[in-house]
Short mmCIF file of C-alpha atoms in Angstrom, two decimals:
data_model
loop_
_atom_site.label_atom_id
_atom_site.label_comp_id
_atom_site.label_asym_id
_atom_site.label_seq_id
_atom_site.Cartn_x
_atom_site.Cartn_y
_atom_site.Cartn_z
CA MET A 1 -3.51 6.04 31.31
CA LYS A 2 -4.30 5.94 27.59
CA ARG A 3 -4.88 2.40 26.50
CA SER A 4 -3.01 0.84 23.60
CA ILE A 5 -4.76 0.60 20.25
CA VAL A 6 -3.67 -3.00 19.79
CA MET A 7 -4.14 -4.37 23.32
CA ASP A 8 -5.57 -3.12 26.59
CA PHE A 9 -2.10 -2.87 28.17
CA ASN A 10 1.15 -3.92 26.58
CA ILE A 11 4.87 -3.57 27.02
CA VAL A 12 4.87 -0.06 25.51
CA ASP A 13 2.24 1.10 28.03
CA VAL A 14 4.34 -0.29 30.86
CA ALA A 15 7.43 1.47 29.50
CA LYS A 16 5.64 4.81 29.27
CA ALA A 17 4.25 4.55 32.80
CA ALA A 18 7.64 3.56 34.24
CA LYS A 19 9.46 6.14 32.08
CA VAL A 20 11.84 3.58 30.66
CA SER A 21 12.29 2.01 27.22
CA PRO A 22 10.33 -1.07 26.09
CA THR A 23 13.69 -2.86 25.89
CA THR A 24 14.20 -2.26 29.61
CA VAL A 25 10.76 -3.68 30.40
CA SER A 26 11.60 -6.70 28.28
CA ARG A 27 14.85 -7.19 30.21
CA VAL A 28 13.00 -7.00 33.52
CA LEU A 29 10.48 -9.61 32.34
CA ASN A 30 13.35 -11.88 31.31
CA ASN A 31 15.36 -11.31 34.51
CA ASN A 32 18.26 -9.76 32.67
CA PRO A 33 21.07 -9.06 35.18
CA LEU A 34 22.02 -5.83 33.37
CA VAL A 35 18.96 -4.04 34.80
CA LYS A 36 19.69 -1.98 37.91
CA SER A 37 17.76 -3.01 41.01
CA LYS A 38 16.11 0.41 41.40
CA THR A 39 14.89 0.32 37.78
CA ARG A 40 13.71 -3.26 38.19
CA GLU A 41 11.65 -2.35 41.25
CA LYS A 42 10.08 0.63 39.46
CA VAL A 43 9.08 -1.47 36.43
CA LEU A 44 7.72 -4.31 38.56
CA LYS A 45 5.63 -1.83 40.53
CA VAL A 46 4.06 -0.50 37.34
CA ILE A 47 3.42 -4.03 36.09
CA GLU A 48 1.58 -4.76 39.32
CA GLN A 49 -0.41 -1.51 39.17
CA LEU A 50 -1.53 -2.16 35.60
CA ASN A 51 -2.08 -5.85 36.25
CA TYR A 52 -0.07 -6.39 33.10
CA VAL A 53 0.29 -9.96 31.89
CA PRO A 54 3.01 -10.48 29.25
CA ASN A 55 1.50 -11.58 25.96
CA ALA A 56 2.35 -15.25 25.48
CA ALA A 57 2.51 -14.85 21.73
CA ALA A 58 5.02 -12.02 21.97
CA LYS A 59 7.11 -14.00 24.43
CA ASN A 60 7.18 -16.99 22.11
CA LEU A 61 8.06 -14.69 19.25
CA ARG A 62 11.19 -13.56 21.07
CA GLN A 63 12.18 -17.12 21.85
CA GLN A 64 11.58 -18.93 18.56
CA LYS A 65 10.55 -18.42 14.96
CA THR A 66 7.18 -19.56 13.67
CA PHE A 67 8.10 -19.30 9.96
CA THR A 68 4.88 -17.41 9.32
CA ILE A 69 4.31 -14.03 7.66
CA GLY A 70 1.14 -11.97 7.97
CA ILE A 71 -0.07 -9.88 5.03
CA ILE A 72 -2.51 -7.01 5.51
CA VAL A 73 -4.08 -6.05 2.17
CA PRO A 74 -6.80 -3.44 1.47
CA ASP A 75 -8.81 -5.45 -1.07
CA ILE A 76 -7.73 -8.83 -2.43
CA MET A 77 -10.22 -8.49 -5.31
CA VAL A 78 -8.21 -5.63 -6.80
CA ALA A 79 -5.72 -7.18 -9.23
CA TYR A 80 -2.94 -4.79 -8.21
CA TYR A 81 -3.04 -6.06 -4.63
CA SER A 82 -3.59 -9.72 -5.48
CA ASN A 83 -0.50 -9.72 -7.70
CA ILE A 84 1.60 -8.20 -4.92
CA VAL A 85 0.34 -10.93 -2.58
CA LYS A 86 1.25 -13.52 -5.21
CA GLY A 87 4.82 -12.24 -5.23
CA ILE A 88 5.00 -12.44 -1.44
CA GLN A 89 3.64 -15.98 -1.50
CA ASN A 90 6.13 -17.07 -4.17
CA LYS A 91 9.12 -15.98 -2.10
CA ALA A 92 7.66 -17.20 1.20
CA HIS A 93 6.95 -20.64 -0.26
CA ALA A 94 10.49 -20.88 -1.64
CA GLU A 95 11.85 -20.11 1.85
CA LYS A 96 9.44 -22.56 3.60
CA PHE A 97 7.43 -19.78 5.23
CA LYS A 98 3.66 -19.87 5.66
CA VAL A 99 1.48 -16.86 4.85
CA ILE A 100 -1.66 -15.52 6.52
CA ILE A 101 -3.62 -13.12 4.27
CA CYS A 102 -5.92 -10.55 5.87
CA ASP A 103 -8.27 -8.59 3.58
CA THR A 104 -9.26 -5.40 5.41
CA GLN A 105 -11.90 -4.27 2.88
CA ASN A 106 -10.21 -0.87 2.96
CA ASN A 107 -11.49 -0.36 6.51
CA LYS A 108 -9.20 0.83 9.32
CA GLU A 109 -11.25 -0.84 12.08
CA ILE A 110 -11.08 -4.20 10.30
CA GLU A 111 -7.34 -3.68 9.83
CA LEU A 112 -6.91 -3.19 13.58
CA GLU A 113 -8.91 -6.36 14.25
CA TYR A 114 -6.69 -8.35 11.91
CA LEU A 115 -3.63 -6.80 13.51
CA GLN A 116 -4.67 -8.18 16.87
CA LEU A 117 -5.37 -11.56 15.28
CA LEU A 118 -1.90 -11.69 13.74
CA THR A 119 -0.14 -10.75 16.97
CA ASN A 120 -2.10 -13.42 18.84
CA LYS A 121 -1.23 -16.01 16.19
CA THR A 122 2.49 -15.27 16.57
CA VAL A 123 3.73 -14.40 13.12
CA ASP A 124 7.41 -13.58 12.73
CA GLY A 125 6.72 -10.49 10.66
CA MET A 126 4.09 -8.60 8.69
CA ILE A 127 3.87 -6.92 5.30
CA LEU A 128 1.47 -3.98 5.28
CA ILE A 129 0.14 -3.13 1.81
CA GLU A 130 -1.03 0.50 1.69
CA SER A 131 -1.84 0.27 5.38
CA LEU A 132 -4.13 2.79 7.09
CA LEU A 133 -2.42 2.26 10.45
CA SER A 134 -0.72 5.24 12.06
CA LYS A 135 3.06 5.22 12.38
CA PRO A 136 2.93 4.93 16.22
CA VAL A 137 0.88 1.73 15.93
CA VAL A 138 3.33 0.29 13.40
CA MET A 139 6.32 1.23 15.56
CA GLU A 140 4.66 -0.40 18.56
CA LEU A 141 4.74 -3.67 16.60
CA VAL A 142 8.45 -3.17 15.96
CA GLU A 143 9.07 -2.57 19.67
CA ARG A 144 7.26 -5.82 20.43
CA GLY A 145 9.70 -7.72 18.26
CA TYR A 146 7.94 -8.04 14.91
CA VAL A 147 9.72 -7.47 11.60
CA ILE A 148 7.62 -5.06 9.51
CA GLY A 149 7.59 -4.28 5.79
CA ALA A 150 5.45 -1.72 3.95
CA ILE A 151 4.40 -1.63 0.30
CA GLY A 152 2.86 1.39 -1.38
CA ARG A 153 3.31 3.63 1.62
CA SER A 154 6.51 5.07 2.99
CA ILE A 155 6.94 4.61 6.74
CA GLU A 156 10.14 6.50 7.37
CA ASP A 157 12.08 4.62 10.01
CA PRO A 158 15.34 2.65 9.73
CA LYS A 159 13.61 -0.40 11.24
CA ILE A 160 10.90 -0.59 8.56
CA PHE A 161 11.32 -2.20 5.14
CA ASN A 162 9.73 -0.19 2.31
CA VAL A 163 8.95 -1.18 -1.28
CA GLN A 164 7.67 1.62 -3.49
CA THR A 165 7.10 2.48 -7.13
CA ASN A 166 7.83 5.69 -8.97
CA THR A 167 4.08 6.30 -9.08
CA THR A 168 4.11 10.10 -9.11
CA ASP A 169 6.81 10.32 -11.77
CA VAL A 170 5.15 7.82 -14.07
CA ALA A 171 1.78 9.60 -13.71
CA MET A 172 3.52 12.76 -14.92
CA GLN A 173 4.81 10.78 -17.90
CA VAL A 174 1.26 9.68 -18.74
CA VAL A 175 0.05 13.29 -18.76
CA GLU A 176 3.05 14.39 -20.84
CA HIS A 177 2.31 11.66 -23.39
CA LEU A 178 -1.31 12.81 -23.68
CA ILE A 179 -0.20 16.44 -24.07
CA GLU A 180 2.25 15.41 -26.81
CA GLN A 181 -0.71 13.83 -28.62
CA GLY A 182 -2.43 17.22 -28.67
CA HIS A 183 -4.62 17.01 -25.55
CA ARG A 184 -5.08 19.90 -23.13
CA GLU A 185 -8.40 18.96 -21.52
CA ILE A 186 -7.47 15.81 -19.59
CA ALA A 187 -9.70 14.24 -16.94
CA PHE A 188 -8.51 12.03 -14.09
CA ILE A 189 -10.46 9.23 -12.41
CA SER A 190 -8.96 8.26 -9.06
CA GLY A 191 -9.40 5.18 -6.91
CA TYR A 192 -10.35 5.07 -3.24
CA ASP A 193 -10.07 8.38 -1.41
CA ASN A 194 -7.54 6.96 1.06
CA ALA A 195 -5.55 4.86 -1.44
CA ILE A 196 -1.98 6.11 -1.32
CA ASP A 197 -1.14 5.11 -4.89
CA SER A 198 -4.25 6.88 -6.13
CA ARG A 199 -3.25 10.09 -4.33
CA ASP A 200 0.27 9.82 -5.75
CA ARG A 201 -1.12 9.43 -9.28
CA LEU A 202 -3.31 12.48 -8.76
CA GLU A 203 -0.23 14.42 -7.65
CA GLY A 204 1.62 13.29 -10.77
CA TYR A 205 -1.38 14.27 -12.92
CA ILE A 206 -1.39 17.77 -11.43
CA ARG A 207 2.38 18.16 -11.76
CA GLY A 208 2.26 17.03 -15.37
CA LEU A 209 -0.33 19.65 -16.23
CA GLU A 210 1.52 22.41 -14.38
CA LYS A 211 4.81 21.51 -16.06
CA HIS A 212 3.23 22.32 -19.41
CA GLY A 213 1.41 25.43 -18.27
CA ILE A 214 -2.04 23.82 -18.24
CA PRO A 215 -4.19 24.93 -15.28
CA TYR A 216 -5.37 22.18 -12.93
CA ARG A 217 -9.16 21.96 -13.00
CA PRO A 218 -10.57 20.11 -9.96
CA GLU A 219 -13.87 19.61 -11.79
CA PHE A 220 -12.02 17.27 -14.17
CA VAL A 221 -11.27 14.85 -11.30
CA GLU A 222 -13.75 12.18 -10.20
CA ASN A 223 -13.38 9.50 -7.53
CA GLY A 224 -13.83 5.89 -8.52
CA GLY A 225 -13.25 2.74 -6.51
CA PHE A 226 -10.77 0.70 -8.58
CA TYR A 227 -13.62 -1.37 -10.09
CA LYS A 228 -15.11 -1.44 -13.60
CA LYS A 229 -18.48 -0.23 -12.32
CA SER A 230 -16.92 2.72 -10.49
CA GLY A 231 -15.01 3.78 -13.61
CA TYR A 232 -18.22 3.64 -15.61
CA SER A 233 -20.08 5.75 -13.03
CA ALA A 234 -17.24 8.28 -12.70
CA ILE A 235 -16.98 9.03 -16.42
CA LYS A 236 -20.77 9.32 -16.63
CA ARG A 237 -20.77 11.86 -13.79
CA LEU A 238 -18.18 13.94 -15.61
CA TRP A 239 -20.27 13.93 -18.78
CA ASP A 240 -23.52 14.59 -16.93
CA ALA A 241 -21.91 17.65 -15.32
CA GLY A 242 -21.32 19.02 -18.81
CA HIS A 243 -17.51 18.81 -18.75
CA THR A 244 -15.79 18.43 -22.11
CA PHE A 245 -12.38 16.78 -22.35
CA THR A 246 -10.49 14.81 -24.97
CA ALA A 247 -8.50 12.42 -22.78
CA VAL A 248 -8.96 10.58 -19.49
CA PHE A 249 -6.33 9.10 -17.20
CA SER A 250 -7.76 6.24 -15.13
CA ALA A 251 -5.99 5.24 -11.90
CA ASN A 252 -6.25 1.58 -12.88
CA ASP A 253 -7.20 -0.69 -15.77
CA GLU A 254 -10.33 -2.01 -14.06
CA MET A 255 -11.91 1.45 -14.10
CA ALA A 256 -10.73 1.92 -17.69
CA LEU A 257 -12.90 -1.08 -18.62
CA GLY A 258 -15.89 0.85 -17.30
CA ILE A 259 -14.85 3.88 -19.35
CA TYR A 260 -14.76 1.70 -22.47
CA GLU A 261 -18.27 0.47 -21.75
CA ALA A 262 -19.60 3.99 -21.22
CA CYS A 263 -17.98 5.13 -24.48
CA ARG A 264 -19.61 2.28 -26.43
CA GLU A 265 -23.02 3.24 -25.06
CA ALA A 266 -22.49 6.91 -25.94
CA ASN A 267 -21.01 6.19 -29.39
CA ILE A 268 -17.78 7.89 -28.36
CA ARG A 269 -14.82 6.59 -30.32
CA ILE A 270 -11.55 5.64 -28.63
CA PRO A 271 -9.07 7.24 -29.34
CA GLU A 272 -10.51 9.58 -32.00
CA ASP A 273 -13.01 11.24 -29.64
CA LEU A 274 -11.49 10.28 -26.29
CA ALA A 275 -8.01 8.99 -25.46
CA VAL A 276 -7.91 6.56 -22.52
CA PHE A 277 -4.89 5.65 -20.36
CA GLY A 278 -4.93 3.14 -17.49
CA VAL A 279 -2.58 1.74 -14.87
CA ASP A 280 -1.52 -1.83 -13.99
CA ASN A 281 -1.10 -3.49 -17.42
CA GLU A 282 -3.65 -6.17 -16.60
CA ARG A 283 -3.83 -9.09 -19.00
CA VAL A 284 -7.10 -7.92 -20.53
CA SER A 285 -5.71 -4.48 -21.42
CA ARG A 286 -3.91 -5.66 -24.54
CA TYR A 287 -6.98 -7.49 -25.86
CA LEU A 288 -9.42 -4.59 -25.63
CA VAL A 289 -10.55 -2.87 -28.81
CA PRO A 290 -8.59 -0.71 -29.18
CA PRO A 291 -5.80 -2.06 -26.95
CA LEU A 292 -5.47 0.02 -23.77
CA SER A 293 -2.47 2.23 -23.09
CA THR A 294 -1.40 1.57 -19.52
CA VAL A 295 1.37 1.69 -16.93
CA ASN A 296 3.23 -1.56 -16.41
CA GLN A 297 3.86 -2.00 -12.67
CA LEU A 298 5.98 -4.95 -11.59
CA LYS A 299 3.56 -5.98 -8.86
CA ILE A 300 4.71 -9.56 -8.36
CA GLU A 301 8.29 -8.32 -8.12
CA MET A 302 7.26 -5.76 -5.50
CA GLY A 303 5.80 -8.48 -3.31
CA TYR A 304 8.83 -10.71 -3.89
CA PHE A 305 11.31 -8.00 -2.86
CA ALA A 306 9.32 -7.19 0.29
CA ALA A 307 9.18 -10.84 1.32
CA GLU A 308 12.87 -11.29 0.52
CA MET A 309 13.94 -8.45 2.83
CA LEU A 310 11.52 -9.52 5.56
CA ILE A 311 12.68 -13.13 5.59
CA LYS A 312 16.34 -12.16 5.53
CA LYS A 313 15.81 -10.02 8.62
CA ILE A 314 13.81 -12.74 10.38
CA ASN A 315 16.58 -15.23 9.62
CA GLY A 316 19.27 -12.88 10.94
CA GLU A 317 20.82 -12.40 7.49
CA MET A 318 20.59 -8.59 7.46
CA SER A 319 22.42 -5.99 9.49
CA ASP A 320 21.02 -2.67 10.68
CA ASP A 321 23.11 -0.93 8.01
CA ASP A 322 21.61 -2.80 5.04
CA GLU A 323 19.39 -0.90 2.62
CA ARG A 324 15.71 -1.17 3.54
CA LEU A 325 14.14 0.70 0.62
CA VAL A 326 13.48 -0.78 -2.81
CA VAL A 327 12.01 1.41 -5.57
CA VAL A 328 10.55 -0.59 -8.46
CA ASP A 329 10.29 1.52 -11.60
CA SER A 330 7.13 1.40 -13.72
CA GLN A 331 7.00 1.89 -17.48
CA LEU A 332 4.49 3.24 -19.97
CA CYS A 333 2.88 0.76 -22.37
CA ILE A 334 1.60 3.02 -25.14
CA ARG A 335 -1.08 1.36 -27.25
CA ALA A 336 -3.84 2.40 -29.63
CA SER A 337 -6.19 3.89 -27.01
CA SER A 338 -3.95 6.95 -26.66
CA ASN A 339 -1.50 6.76 -29.55
CA TYR A 340 -3.48 9.08 -31.79
CA ARG A 341 -2.33 12.57 -32.67
CA ARG A 342 -5.04 15.22 -32.50
CA VAL A 343 -4.76 18.01 -35.08
#
C-alpha cells in the first residue's frame, strides 16, 4: 500500500484499503451504531492488518477545540507575507485564538515537516499562504477534521476557504499604464519560480502586452527572488545581455529597490531613461527618489478575512452554503517613477 505523505498510515489509508469513506472509518473508531456489522468487521480487519493506531491529536481535535490556528508561510522575511500574517494574528487575537507560525523557506519538504508538526500539536485549523502542497494532501487534512484556508492560491473545493487578489488583472493595468506613457519595450522581473502571485503577475504582463498588439519577448523576463539584491542582479543580467527597454515591471517593491540602486550606479535616470513599477505599496516606496509607482495590495485585510472565515467555521458559525471565497481588489498607486510621458 502507498504510504501517506503526512503519516505512515492514517484514517485515509484505512478507508482506501477497506474501500469505504474516511467518515465510515471514523464512525467505526467511535463505535457509532449506524455502521453495519459487516462494514465494521471489514474496517477493523484492515486496521489490524495495517497496525493502525488512531492519532491522539486528531481524536482530541474531533472532541474539543484547542483555540489554535496554524499558519504556513513561504518566507516571513518578505513583507507581503508578514503583513498577511499580521492580519491573521489581529483577528485571531481578537477572538482569543493562539497562532503558530511556520516559515517554510519556500521549500516543500520543510512545509511537509511543519504540516506534521501542526497536526501533532492539535490545531483547530490552518491557513496555507501560497502553499506548495498538492490538493490531495490538503484534502486529507480536511478529511481528518481540520478547517483549512488558502491565501494566494485557489484550491477549488467547497470545503476550503480561499482569499485571493485580482493579481492578473491588476498586472494588466500596470502594463497598460506603461503603454499609455509611451513604452513598448517593457521588461518584467518575477519573484520565486514557484510563487503563485509571481506567475499570475507574469500572466497579466503577457496579457497586457498582447491586448495592445505588442509581442511578448521572453528575453525581457528575468527571475528574481523578492529581495532587493535579487532585483539588482536581475536588472543587471538584462542589461549585460544587451537588451534595451524603457520600462520595467517588478513583481514586488523589494526588488524595485535593487533596480533603483542599479540605476544609480549606471547613471540611468528614473523615469526619464527607465520607468519603474513595483507591487505591494511598502512604506518605503513613497519616500524613494523619485517615489515608486506600485500596486497597493490590502495584505493585512487578506489575512484578517481568512482568519475570520476560519474561526467562524471552527466555532460552528458557518453553514456549508456560506460563501468561502473572498477576492480583495488591488489598486494602482501611480507616482513619479512611471508617471512620465515619453515622446
